[in-house]
Coordinates of N, CA and C in Angstrom, one line a residue:
X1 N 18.7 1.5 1.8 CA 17.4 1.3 2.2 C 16.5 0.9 1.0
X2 N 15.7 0.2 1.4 CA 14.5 -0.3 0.0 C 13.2 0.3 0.6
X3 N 13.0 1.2 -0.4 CA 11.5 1.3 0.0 C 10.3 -0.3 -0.7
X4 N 9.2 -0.2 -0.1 CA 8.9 -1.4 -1.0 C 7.1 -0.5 -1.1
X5 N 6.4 -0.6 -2.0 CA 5.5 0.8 -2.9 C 4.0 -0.4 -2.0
X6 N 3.7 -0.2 -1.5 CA 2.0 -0.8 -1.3 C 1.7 0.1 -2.0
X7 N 0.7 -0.5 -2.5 CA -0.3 0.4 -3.6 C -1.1 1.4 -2.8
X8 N -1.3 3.0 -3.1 CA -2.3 3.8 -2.4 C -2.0 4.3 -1.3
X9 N -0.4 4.2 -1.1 CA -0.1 4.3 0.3 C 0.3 5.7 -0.2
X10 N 0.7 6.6 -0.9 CA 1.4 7.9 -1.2 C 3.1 7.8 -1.6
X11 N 3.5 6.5 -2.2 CA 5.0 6.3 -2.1 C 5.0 6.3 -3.7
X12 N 4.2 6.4 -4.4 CA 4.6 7.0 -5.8 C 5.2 8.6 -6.0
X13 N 4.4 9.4 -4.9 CA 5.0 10.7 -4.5 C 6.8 10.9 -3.8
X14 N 6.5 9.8 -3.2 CA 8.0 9.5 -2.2 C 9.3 9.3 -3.4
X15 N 8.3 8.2 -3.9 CA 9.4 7.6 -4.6 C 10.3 8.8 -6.3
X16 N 9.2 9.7 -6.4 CA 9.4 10.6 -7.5 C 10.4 11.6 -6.7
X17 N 10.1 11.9 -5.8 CA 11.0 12.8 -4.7 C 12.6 12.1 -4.4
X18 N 12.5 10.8 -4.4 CA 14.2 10.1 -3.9 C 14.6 9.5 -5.2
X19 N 13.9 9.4 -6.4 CA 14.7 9.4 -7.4 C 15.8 9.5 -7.8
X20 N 16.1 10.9 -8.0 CA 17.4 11.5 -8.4 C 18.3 11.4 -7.6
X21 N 18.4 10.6 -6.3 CA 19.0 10.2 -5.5 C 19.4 8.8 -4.9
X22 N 18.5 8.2 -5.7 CA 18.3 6.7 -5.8 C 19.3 5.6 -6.3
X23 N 19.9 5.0 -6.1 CA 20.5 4.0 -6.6 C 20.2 2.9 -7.9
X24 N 18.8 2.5 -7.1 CA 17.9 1.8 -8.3 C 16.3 2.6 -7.9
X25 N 15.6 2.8 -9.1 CA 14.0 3.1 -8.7 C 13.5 2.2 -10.1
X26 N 12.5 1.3 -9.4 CA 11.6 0.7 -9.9 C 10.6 1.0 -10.3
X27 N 9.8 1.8 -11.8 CA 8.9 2.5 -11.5 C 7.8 1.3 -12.7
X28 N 8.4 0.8 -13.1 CA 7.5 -0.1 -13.9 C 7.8 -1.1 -14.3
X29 N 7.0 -2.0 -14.6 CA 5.6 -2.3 -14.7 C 5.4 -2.8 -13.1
X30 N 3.9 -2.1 -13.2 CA 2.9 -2.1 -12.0 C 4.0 -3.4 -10.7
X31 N 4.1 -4.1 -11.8 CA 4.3 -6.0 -11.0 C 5.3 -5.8 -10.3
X32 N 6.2 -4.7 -11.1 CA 7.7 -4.7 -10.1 C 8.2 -3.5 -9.4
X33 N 7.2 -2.5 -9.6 CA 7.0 -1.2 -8.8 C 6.2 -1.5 -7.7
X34 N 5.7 -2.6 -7.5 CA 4.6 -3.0 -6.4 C 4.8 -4.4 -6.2
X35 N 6.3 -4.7 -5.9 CA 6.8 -5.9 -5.3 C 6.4 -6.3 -4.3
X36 N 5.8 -7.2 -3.7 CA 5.4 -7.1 -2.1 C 6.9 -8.4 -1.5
X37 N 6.5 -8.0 -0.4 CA 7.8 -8.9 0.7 C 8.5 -9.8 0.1
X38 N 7.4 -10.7 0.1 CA 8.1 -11.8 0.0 C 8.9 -12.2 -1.6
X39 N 8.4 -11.9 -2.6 CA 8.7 -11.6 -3.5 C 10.5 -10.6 -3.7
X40 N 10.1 -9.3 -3.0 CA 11.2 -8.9 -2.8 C 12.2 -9.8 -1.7
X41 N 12.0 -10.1 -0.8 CA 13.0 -11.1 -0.4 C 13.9 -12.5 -0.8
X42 N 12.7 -13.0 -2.0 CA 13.7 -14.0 -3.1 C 14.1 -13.3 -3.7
X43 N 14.0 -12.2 -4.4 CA 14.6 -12.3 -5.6 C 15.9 -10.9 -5.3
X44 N 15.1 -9.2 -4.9 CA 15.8 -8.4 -5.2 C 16.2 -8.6 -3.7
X45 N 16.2 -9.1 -2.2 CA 17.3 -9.3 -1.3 C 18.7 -9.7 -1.7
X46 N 18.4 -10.9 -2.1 CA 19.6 -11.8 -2.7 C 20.2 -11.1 -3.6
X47 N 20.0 -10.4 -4.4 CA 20.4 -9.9 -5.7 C 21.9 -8.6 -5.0
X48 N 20.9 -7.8 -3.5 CA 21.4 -6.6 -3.4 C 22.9 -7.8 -2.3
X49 N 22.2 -8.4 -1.7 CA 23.2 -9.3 -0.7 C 24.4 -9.8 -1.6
X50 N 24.1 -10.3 -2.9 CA 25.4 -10.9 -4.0 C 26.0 -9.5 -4.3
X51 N 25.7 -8.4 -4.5 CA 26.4 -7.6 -5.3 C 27.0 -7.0 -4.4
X52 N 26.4 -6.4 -2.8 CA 27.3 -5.6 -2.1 C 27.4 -6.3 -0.6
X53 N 27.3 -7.9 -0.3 CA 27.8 -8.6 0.8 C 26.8 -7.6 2.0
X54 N 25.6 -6.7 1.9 CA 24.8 -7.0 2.8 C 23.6 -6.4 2.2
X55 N 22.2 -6.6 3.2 CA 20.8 -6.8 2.9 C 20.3 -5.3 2.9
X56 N 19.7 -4.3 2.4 CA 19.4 -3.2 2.8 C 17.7 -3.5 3.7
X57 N 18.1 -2.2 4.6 CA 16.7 -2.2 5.4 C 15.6 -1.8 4.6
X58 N 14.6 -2.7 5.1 CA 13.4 -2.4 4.4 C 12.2 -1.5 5.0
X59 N 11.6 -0.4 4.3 CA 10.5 0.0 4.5 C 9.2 0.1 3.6
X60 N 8.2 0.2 4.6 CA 6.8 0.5 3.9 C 5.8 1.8 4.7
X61 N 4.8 1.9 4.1 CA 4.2 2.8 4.1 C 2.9 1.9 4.3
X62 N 1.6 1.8 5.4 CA 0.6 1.1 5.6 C -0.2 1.9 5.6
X63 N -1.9 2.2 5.1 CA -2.7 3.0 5.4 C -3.7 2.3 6.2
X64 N -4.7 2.9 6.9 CA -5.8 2.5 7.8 C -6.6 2.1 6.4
X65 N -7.3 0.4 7.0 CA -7.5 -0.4 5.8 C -9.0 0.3 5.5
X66 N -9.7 1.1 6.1 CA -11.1 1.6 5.6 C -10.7 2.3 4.7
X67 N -9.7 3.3 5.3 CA -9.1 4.7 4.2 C -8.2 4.1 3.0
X68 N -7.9 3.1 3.0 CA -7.0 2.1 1.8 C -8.2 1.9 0.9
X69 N -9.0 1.1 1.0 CA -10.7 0.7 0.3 C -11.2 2.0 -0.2
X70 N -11.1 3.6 0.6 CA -11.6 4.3 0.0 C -11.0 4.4 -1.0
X71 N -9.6 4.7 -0.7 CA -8.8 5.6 -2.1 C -8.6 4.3 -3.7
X72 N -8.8 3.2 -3.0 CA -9.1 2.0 -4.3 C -10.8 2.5 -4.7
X73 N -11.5 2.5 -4.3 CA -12.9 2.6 -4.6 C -13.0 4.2 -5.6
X74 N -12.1 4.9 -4.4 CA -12.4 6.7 -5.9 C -11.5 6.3 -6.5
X75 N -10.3 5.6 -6.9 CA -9.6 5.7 -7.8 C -10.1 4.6 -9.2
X76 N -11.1 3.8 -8.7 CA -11.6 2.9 -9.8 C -12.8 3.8 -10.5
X77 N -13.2 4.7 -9.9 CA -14.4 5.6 -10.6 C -13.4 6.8 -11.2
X78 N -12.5 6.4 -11.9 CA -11.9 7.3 -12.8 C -12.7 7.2 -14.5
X79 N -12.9 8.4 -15.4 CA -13.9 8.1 -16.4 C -13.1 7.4 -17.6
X80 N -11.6 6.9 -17.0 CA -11.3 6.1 -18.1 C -11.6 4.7 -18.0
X81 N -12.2 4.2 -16.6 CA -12.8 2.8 -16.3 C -13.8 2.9 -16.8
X82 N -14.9 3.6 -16.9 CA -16.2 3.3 -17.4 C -16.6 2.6 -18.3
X83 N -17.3 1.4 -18.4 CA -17.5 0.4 -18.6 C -16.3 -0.5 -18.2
X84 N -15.2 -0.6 -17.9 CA -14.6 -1.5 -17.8 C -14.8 -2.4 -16.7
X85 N -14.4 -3.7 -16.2 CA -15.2 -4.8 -15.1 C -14.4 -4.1 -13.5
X86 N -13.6 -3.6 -13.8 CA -12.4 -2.6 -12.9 C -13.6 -1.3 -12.0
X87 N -14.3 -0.7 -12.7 CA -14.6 0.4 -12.6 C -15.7 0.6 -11.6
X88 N -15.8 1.3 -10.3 CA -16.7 1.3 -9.2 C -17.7 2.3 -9.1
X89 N -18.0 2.8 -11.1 CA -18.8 3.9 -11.3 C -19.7 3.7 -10.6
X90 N -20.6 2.3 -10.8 CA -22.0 2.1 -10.4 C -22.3 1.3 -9.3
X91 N -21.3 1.0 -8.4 CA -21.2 0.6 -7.2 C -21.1 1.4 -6.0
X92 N -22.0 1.2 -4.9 CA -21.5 2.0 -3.6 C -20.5 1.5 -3.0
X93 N -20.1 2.4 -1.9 CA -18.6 2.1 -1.0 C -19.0 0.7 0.1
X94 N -20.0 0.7 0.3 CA -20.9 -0.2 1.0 C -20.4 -2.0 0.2
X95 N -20.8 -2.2 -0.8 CA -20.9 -3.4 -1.6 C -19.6 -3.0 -2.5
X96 N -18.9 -2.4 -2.6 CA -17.6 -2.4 -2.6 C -16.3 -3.1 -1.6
X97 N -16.7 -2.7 -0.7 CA -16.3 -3.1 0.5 C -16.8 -4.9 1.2
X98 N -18.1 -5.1 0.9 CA -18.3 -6.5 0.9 C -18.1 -6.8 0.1
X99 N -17.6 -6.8 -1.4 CA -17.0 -7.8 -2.3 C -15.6 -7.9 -2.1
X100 N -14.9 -6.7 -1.7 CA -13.6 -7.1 -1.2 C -13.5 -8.2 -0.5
X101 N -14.8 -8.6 0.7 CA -14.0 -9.3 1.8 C -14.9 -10.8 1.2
X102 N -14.8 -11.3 0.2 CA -15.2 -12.8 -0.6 C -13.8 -13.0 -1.0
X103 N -13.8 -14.1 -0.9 CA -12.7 -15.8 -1.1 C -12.1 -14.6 -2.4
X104 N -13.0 -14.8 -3.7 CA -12.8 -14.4 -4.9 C -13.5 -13.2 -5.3
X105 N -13.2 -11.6 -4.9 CA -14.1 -10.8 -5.1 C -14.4 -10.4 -6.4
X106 N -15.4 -9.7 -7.0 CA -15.3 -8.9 -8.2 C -14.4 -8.7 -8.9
X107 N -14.0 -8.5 -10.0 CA -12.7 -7.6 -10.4 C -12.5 -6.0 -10.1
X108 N -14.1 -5.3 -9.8 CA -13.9 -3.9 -9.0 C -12.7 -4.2 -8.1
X109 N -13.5 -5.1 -7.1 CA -12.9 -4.9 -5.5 C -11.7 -5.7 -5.7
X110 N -11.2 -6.5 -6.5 CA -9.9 -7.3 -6.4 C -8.7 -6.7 -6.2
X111 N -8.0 -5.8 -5.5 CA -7.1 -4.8 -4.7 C -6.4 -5.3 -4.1
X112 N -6.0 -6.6 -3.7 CA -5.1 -7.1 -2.9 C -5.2 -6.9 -2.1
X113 N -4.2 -7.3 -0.5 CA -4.2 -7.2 0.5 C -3.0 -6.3 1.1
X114 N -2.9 -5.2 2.1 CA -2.0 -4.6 2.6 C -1.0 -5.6 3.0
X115 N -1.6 -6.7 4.2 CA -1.1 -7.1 5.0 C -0.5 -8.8 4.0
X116 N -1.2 -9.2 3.2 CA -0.3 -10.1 2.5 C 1.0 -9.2 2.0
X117 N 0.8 -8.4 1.5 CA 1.9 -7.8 1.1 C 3.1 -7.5 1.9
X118 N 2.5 -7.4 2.6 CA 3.8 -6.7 3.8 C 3.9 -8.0 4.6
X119 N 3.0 -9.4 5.1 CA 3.8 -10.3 5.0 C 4.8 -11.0 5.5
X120 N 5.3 -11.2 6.1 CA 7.2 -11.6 6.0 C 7.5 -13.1 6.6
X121 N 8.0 -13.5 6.6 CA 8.9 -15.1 6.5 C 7.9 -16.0 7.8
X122 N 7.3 -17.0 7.3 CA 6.5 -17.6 8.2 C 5.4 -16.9 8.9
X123 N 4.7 -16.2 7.8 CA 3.7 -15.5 8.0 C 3.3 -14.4 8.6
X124 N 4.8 -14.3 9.5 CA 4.3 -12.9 10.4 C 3.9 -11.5 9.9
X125 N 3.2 -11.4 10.5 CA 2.4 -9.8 10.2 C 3.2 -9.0 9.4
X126 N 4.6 -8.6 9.8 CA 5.3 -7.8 9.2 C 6.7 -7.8 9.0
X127 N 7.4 -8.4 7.5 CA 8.0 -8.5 7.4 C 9.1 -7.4 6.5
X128 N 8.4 -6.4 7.0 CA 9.7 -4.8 6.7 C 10.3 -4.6 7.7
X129 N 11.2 -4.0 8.1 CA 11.8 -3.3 9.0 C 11.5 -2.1 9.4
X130 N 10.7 -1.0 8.6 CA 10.5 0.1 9.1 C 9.4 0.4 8.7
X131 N 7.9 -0.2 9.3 CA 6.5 0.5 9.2 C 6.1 1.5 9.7
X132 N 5.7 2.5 8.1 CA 4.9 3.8 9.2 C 3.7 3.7 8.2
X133 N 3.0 4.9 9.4 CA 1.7 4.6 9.2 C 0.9 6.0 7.6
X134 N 0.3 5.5 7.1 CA 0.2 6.9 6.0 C -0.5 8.1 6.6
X135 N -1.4 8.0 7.6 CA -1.5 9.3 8.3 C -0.9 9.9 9.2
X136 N 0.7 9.5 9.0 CA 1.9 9.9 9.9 C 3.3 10.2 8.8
X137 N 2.6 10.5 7.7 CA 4.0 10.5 6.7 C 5.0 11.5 7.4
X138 N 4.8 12.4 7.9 CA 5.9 13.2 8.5 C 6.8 12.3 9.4
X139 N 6.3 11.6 10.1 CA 7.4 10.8 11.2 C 8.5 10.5 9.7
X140 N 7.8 9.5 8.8 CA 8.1 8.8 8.0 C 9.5 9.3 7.2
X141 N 9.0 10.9 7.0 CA 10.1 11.7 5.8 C 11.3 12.2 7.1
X142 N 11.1 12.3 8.3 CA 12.0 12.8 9.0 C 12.7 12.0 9.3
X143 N 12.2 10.5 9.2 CA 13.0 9.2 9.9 C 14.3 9.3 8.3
X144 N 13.6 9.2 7.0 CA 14.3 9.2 5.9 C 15.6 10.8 5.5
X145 N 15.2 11.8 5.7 CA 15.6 12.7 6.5 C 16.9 12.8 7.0
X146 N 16.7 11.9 7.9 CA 17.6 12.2 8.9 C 18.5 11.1 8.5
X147 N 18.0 10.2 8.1 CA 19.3 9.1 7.5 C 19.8 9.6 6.4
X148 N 19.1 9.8 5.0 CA 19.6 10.1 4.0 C 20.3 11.7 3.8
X149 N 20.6 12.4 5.0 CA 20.8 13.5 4.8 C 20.3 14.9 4.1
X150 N 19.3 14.5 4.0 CA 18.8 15.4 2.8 C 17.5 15.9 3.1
X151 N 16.8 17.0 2.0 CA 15.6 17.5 2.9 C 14.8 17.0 1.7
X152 N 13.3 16.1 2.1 CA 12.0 15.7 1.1 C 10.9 16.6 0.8
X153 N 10.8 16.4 -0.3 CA 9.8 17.5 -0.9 C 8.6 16.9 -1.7
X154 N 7.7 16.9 -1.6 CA 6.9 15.7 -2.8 C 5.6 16.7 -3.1
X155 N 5.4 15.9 -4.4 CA 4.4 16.7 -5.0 C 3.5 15.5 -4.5
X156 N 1.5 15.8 -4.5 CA 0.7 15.0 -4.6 C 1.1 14.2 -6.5
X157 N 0.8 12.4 -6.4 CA 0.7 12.3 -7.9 C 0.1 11.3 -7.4
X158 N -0.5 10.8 -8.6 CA -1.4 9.4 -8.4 C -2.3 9.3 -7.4
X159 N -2.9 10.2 -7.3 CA -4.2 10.3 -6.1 C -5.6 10.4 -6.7
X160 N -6.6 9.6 -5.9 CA -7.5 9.3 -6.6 C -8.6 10.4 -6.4
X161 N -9.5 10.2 -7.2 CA -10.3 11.5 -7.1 C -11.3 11.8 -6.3
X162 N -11.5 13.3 -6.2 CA -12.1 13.6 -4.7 C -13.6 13.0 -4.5
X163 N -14.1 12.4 -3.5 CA -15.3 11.9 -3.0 C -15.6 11.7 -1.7
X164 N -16.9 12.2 -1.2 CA -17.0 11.7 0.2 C -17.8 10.0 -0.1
X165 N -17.2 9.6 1.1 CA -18.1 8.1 1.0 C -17.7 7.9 2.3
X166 N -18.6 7.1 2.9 CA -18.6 6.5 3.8 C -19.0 5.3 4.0
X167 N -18.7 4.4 5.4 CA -18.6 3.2 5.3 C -20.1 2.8 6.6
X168 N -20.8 1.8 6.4 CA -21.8 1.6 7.1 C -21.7 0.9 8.7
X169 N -21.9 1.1 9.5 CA -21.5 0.4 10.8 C -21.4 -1.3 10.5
X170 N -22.3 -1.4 10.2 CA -22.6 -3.0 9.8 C -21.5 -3.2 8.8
X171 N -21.1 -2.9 7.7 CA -20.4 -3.5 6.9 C -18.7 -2.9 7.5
X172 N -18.5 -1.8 8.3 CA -17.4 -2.1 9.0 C -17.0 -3.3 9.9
X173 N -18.0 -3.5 10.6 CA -18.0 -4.7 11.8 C -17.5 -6.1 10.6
X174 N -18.3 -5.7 10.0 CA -17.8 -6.9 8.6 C -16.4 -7.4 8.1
X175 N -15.7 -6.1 8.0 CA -14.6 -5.8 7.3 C -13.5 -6.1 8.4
X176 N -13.7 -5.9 9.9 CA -12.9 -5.7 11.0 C -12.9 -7.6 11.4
X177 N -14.1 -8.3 10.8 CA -14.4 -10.0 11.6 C -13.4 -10.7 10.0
X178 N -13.7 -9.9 9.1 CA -13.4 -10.6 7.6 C -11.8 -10.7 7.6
X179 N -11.4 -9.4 8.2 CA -10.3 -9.4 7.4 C -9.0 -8.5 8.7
X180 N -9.1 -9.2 10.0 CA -8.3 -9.0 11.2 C -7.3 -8.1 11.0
X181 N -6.4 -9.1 9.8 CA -5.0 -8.7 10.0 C -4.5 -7.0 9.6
X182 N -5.6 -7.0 8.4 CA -5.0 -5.6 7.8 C -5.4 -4.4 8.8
X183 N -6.4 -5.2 10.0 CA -6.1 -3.7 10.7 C -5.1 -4.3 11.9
X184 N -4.9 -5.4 12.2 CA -3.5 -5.6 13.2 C -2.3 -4.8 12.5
X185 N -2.4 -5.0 11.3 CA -0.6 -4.5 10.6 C -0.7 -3.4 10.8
X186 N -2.2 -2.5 10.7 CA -2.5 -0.9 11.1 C -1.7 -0.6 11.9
X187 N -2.5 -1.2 12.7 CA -2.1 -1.0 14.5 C -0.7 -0.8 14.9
X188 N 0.3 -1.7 14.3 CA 1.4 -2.4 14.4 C 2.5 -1.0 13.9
X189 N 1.6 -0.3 13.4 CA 3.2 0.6 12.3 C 3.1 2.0 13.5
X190 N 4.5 2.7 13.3 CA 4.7 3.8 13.9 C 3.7 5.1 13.2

């Protein structure tokens, strides 16, 4: 099985936990610890297909795209951004969230897309084999579990820091007309 890391999803946790049991773990740089689909399909598919004559199943991990924006938004007001063009010190979650959904956003809000990521061959929504959803990681570790024989344990790591924020009715309605897909792919995962 390949895990494949969406950013913010909690699979840097996952991934520290199946480690030592891992075959290959990808942990760096950013670019190839955070391979998205398609990407993984040219290059490390083929790679695993030439060396052992078959494709391993693919999973991901999706979060609800409001709760995805939050944890990009507190994790950019970390005090080692400050000043930097990254950093959402002096920005609300409001105008955070409308610069995400522009052609070319800010460099704050520039975060990529869940649902480009996940992606898969001729555009469809989802091109992993096993979506779950991040407010269901339990299905997720039992499904893993129960394949890999073994019991999961994870520590919190890479989590961004604590804040309430909330999101405005109006600029949700915004985010739901701007940007469909990332809550269809929502929708879409176990």
């Amino acid at each position: 099985m390949a895990l494949l890391s969406v950013p913010k999803t909690g699979t840097t946790a996952l991934e520290a936990a199946l480690a030592p049991t891992a075959d290959i773990v990808i942990s760096n740089p950013p670019e190839l610890k955070h391979l998205p689909v398609y990407r993984y399909t040219r290059f490390m598919e083929k790679m695993f297909d030439k060396a052992t004559g078959r494709k391993p199943q693919t999973i991901a991990v999706v979060r609800e795209p409001v709760d995805w924006l939050g944890s990009w938004y507190r994790y950019r007001q970390r005090p080692q951004l400050n000043g930097h063009p990254n950093s959402t010190a002096n920005v609300d979650f409001d105008t955070f969230v409308l610069e995400y959904t522009k052609g070319k956003p800010a460099p704050f809000a520039n975060v990529g897309s869940q649902a480009r990521f996940l992606a898969g061959d001729d555009d469809a929504l989802c091109g992993v084999d096993h979506l779950f959803r991040y407010d269901r990681l339990d299905q997720l570790y039992a499904f893993l579990e129960e394949r890999l024989d073994t019991k999961i344990t994870t520590e919190r790591l890479n989590v961004s820091p604590t804040r309430e924020i909330a999101l405005s009715d109006e600029v949700t309605q915004h985010l739901r007309q701007k940007c469909p897909r990332e809550f269809e792919l929502y929708e879409a995962a176990k």
